Structure formats: C-alpha cells, structure tokens
Amino acid sequence: MYQIKEKPFIQEINTTIAHENNVRLFVLRLDVIHPIISGNKWYKLKYNIETAKQSGYEKILSFGGAFSNHIHALAGASREAGLKSIGIIRGERPFPLNPTLEFAIQQGMDLHFVSRTDYRDKTSADFIRNLEKRYGPFYLVPEGGSNHLALKGISEIVNKKVKGYDYLCLPVGTGGTIGGIIAGMDGEGKICGFPVLKGDFLKKEIQELISSYNNNSYSNWSLMSDYHFGGYAKFNSQLINFINQFKSDFGIPLDPIYTGKMMFGVFDLLEKGCFKKGSKILTIHTGGLQGIEGFNERFGKLIE
Ligand SMILES: *Cc1c(COP(=O)(O)O)cnc(C)c1O
C-alpha cells in the first residue's frame, strides 16, 4: 500500500477580511501529503486500491478527462501498490501528450482514448464488457473515484481537531469528497461545498453516496452554486488574479479548477458577512496542483 509522506496540517490565513468580520480562517493542507497521490485523491483511492489487491485483481481501471487529477493519482497509486492501471480518457489522444497523461504513461498506465459520445456511455454493461474483452478482468473505479469506499477513506480526514470548526468549506466535483466529510462530521458543524460544475443534480447524488456508505442522511450541509465560473475548467481573469494574489499573500498555491474557485467563494462570502461572528472556518485544500502545468501550457502562463 502507499503511505502518506507528510502529515496534513492546519494553517491560519491572516487576512483583514476575516478580522473585519470577526471570524478566523484556516486551511487544511491536504496538498502536502504526497508528491504524486495528492490531496483528496489519496483518501479516495486508499480503500479502493486495498480492495482491488485483496480481491486478487492485477489491474485497476477508471475514467477521466485529459487533465484529470483522478487519473494522475490513480496512475501513481497503482504503481506504488503494484497494480497495473488502465485509464479510459475522454476525447482524442493529444499530440504531444499533456503533462498529466505523460506522467500517467511514465507510471505504467495504459491509456485508452474514446470519443466523447462513447465516453458518455461508459457505465453501460456493453461498454464495460468490451473493455473486459480487451484488458481481461479489472477492478473498476468510477469516474472521479466516488464510491462508498472513497467516502470511507475521506471520512478519516475528520478527526477531533477538524470537528472543532464551525464551518468546513471545500470544492465539489463528483461529490465523493464532500460526502465523506459530511459522514465523518456526523452531524456536527456546517459543511459548505463549492461545486465546480453547473447544474443541480449534485445534491441528490451526494445524498445517495452518503446513504450507500452509512445509511444516514444529514441536513448540516449546503452547496454554494455561484462559484463555478461558467463550468468545469472555465475561468476568468478575476479568478486568475485571485489565485496569484493568494499565493503571494499567504504562500499557498491554489489550482484553477477546484481549490481556487472554492477559496474565491469563501472570500466572497466573507465579504458579504455570511459567516457567523466569532466562528472558525476551515477550508480544505484538496490538492490538484499537478493540473497547473497543463493549464498554463494550454492557456498561456496564467498561474504563477
Ligand atoms: C477531484 C478533486 C475534487 C473533487 O472531488 P469530488 O470527490 O469529485 O467531489 C476537489 N478538489 C480537487 C483538487 C480534486 O482533484
């Protein structure tokens, strides 16, 4: 199994906007725990990798976009765990490969590119059967890695210290991470998710993930749906400026897909006075920094 290289730690963000609003702002640095399997993906994959090995699988397969943090982490985690990994990638093979996919190949991942139409069909029995014909038996991890085993791993992020905060704020993609945090908090505090995708299908999916994990439902959480910046991997100069300013002010790098949008949202809500006076807010740095290189290659060197 793979191990944490550095313990996650909590750091205070000393910003006037927090002082003016009489709250304290902190960040849980999950981005530091491992140079490759960084952030939330480490926790999401932990029990999936373990189960794959214990069930005797030699191969593990999952899905993602060409810049996916999940694919990157899966490639690294599988190699450390001695499993062969297969990545089903949405869209055509880029030439040259971007840094994320280049890394995945270096880790021994077998990349298989499928059209966007076929990709939409990826959960169908036919599609899976064809993959099995091609690759033989494999342990399947859903897109983004969100299943009940992911929630189990994520829930271990919550300890006594984390439970002492009034608010937990984190970015939301497929919802497995917030699901695990909600389950781990088990009714305490208030959890605020910042979806990076448009649409309101998420609430229901998160509820289903939680009940598949512990059969419970909770009401101490909500989704802040105004900070997706137009959708997945969409951005504007305001977001880019915020990310660069944040790094120069506090020495903490944020990624433009997830953590940058979440932190932007938290600062905006702070400005609007949305957090209770006297409260302590813990933002979760879920990692994702591997994506910056590919993002800069694609859009010009925007992130410093
Ligand atoms: C994948 C990812 C998320 C989203 O996690 P979900 O469990 O899919 O909601 C958030 N932040 C980062 C950095 C990620 O890589």
PDB file of C-alpha atoms in Angstrom, residues 48-60 81-84 136-139:
ATOM      1  CA  ASN A  48     -10.299   1.026  -3.497  1.00  0.00           C
ATOM      2  CA  ILE A  49      -6.674   0.031  -4.051  1.00  0.00           C
ATOM      3  CA  GLU A  50      -6.729  -2.114  -0.936  1.00  0.00           C
ATOM      4  CA  THR A  51      -9.926  -3.878  -2.015  1.00  0.00           C
ATOM      5  CA  ALA A  52      -8.602  -4.455  -5.530  1.00  0.00           C
ATOM      6  CA  LYS A  53      -5.486  -6.111  -4.124  1.00  0.00           C
ATOM      7  CA  GLN A  54      -7.320  -8.160  -1.521  1.00  0.00           C
ATOM      8  CA  SER A  55      -9.776  -9.397  -4.144  1.00  0.00           C
ATOM      9  CA  GLY A  56      -6.865 -10.645  -6.209  1.00  0.00           C
ATOM     10  CA  TYR A  57      -7.107  -8.195  -9.113  1.00  0.00           C
ATOM     11  CA  GLU A  58      -3.946  -7.365 -11.031  1.00  0.00           C
ATOM     12  CA  LYS A  59      -5.484  -4.461 -12.937  1.00  0.00           C
ATOM     13  CA  ILE A  60      -7.437  -1.390 -11.944  1.00  0.00           C
ATOM     14  CA  ALA A  81       0.627  -0.634  -4.843  1.00  0.00           C
ATOM     15  CA  GLY A  82       1.921  -2.954  -7.565  1.00  0.00           C
ATOM     16  CA  LEU A  83      -1.222  -2.906  -9.708  1.00  0.00           C
ATOM     17  CA  LYS A  84      -1.418  -2.347 -13.444  1.00  0.00           C
ATOM     18  CA  GLY A 136      -9.176  -9.082 -19.104  1.00  0.00           C
ATOM     19  CA  PRO A 137     -10.528  -8.792 -15.564  1.00  0.00           C
ATOM     20  CA  PHE A 138     -10.051  -5.469 -13.753  1.00  0.00           C
ATOM     21  CA  TYR A 139     -11.198  -3.679 -10.611  1.00  0.00           C
TER      22      TYR A 139
END
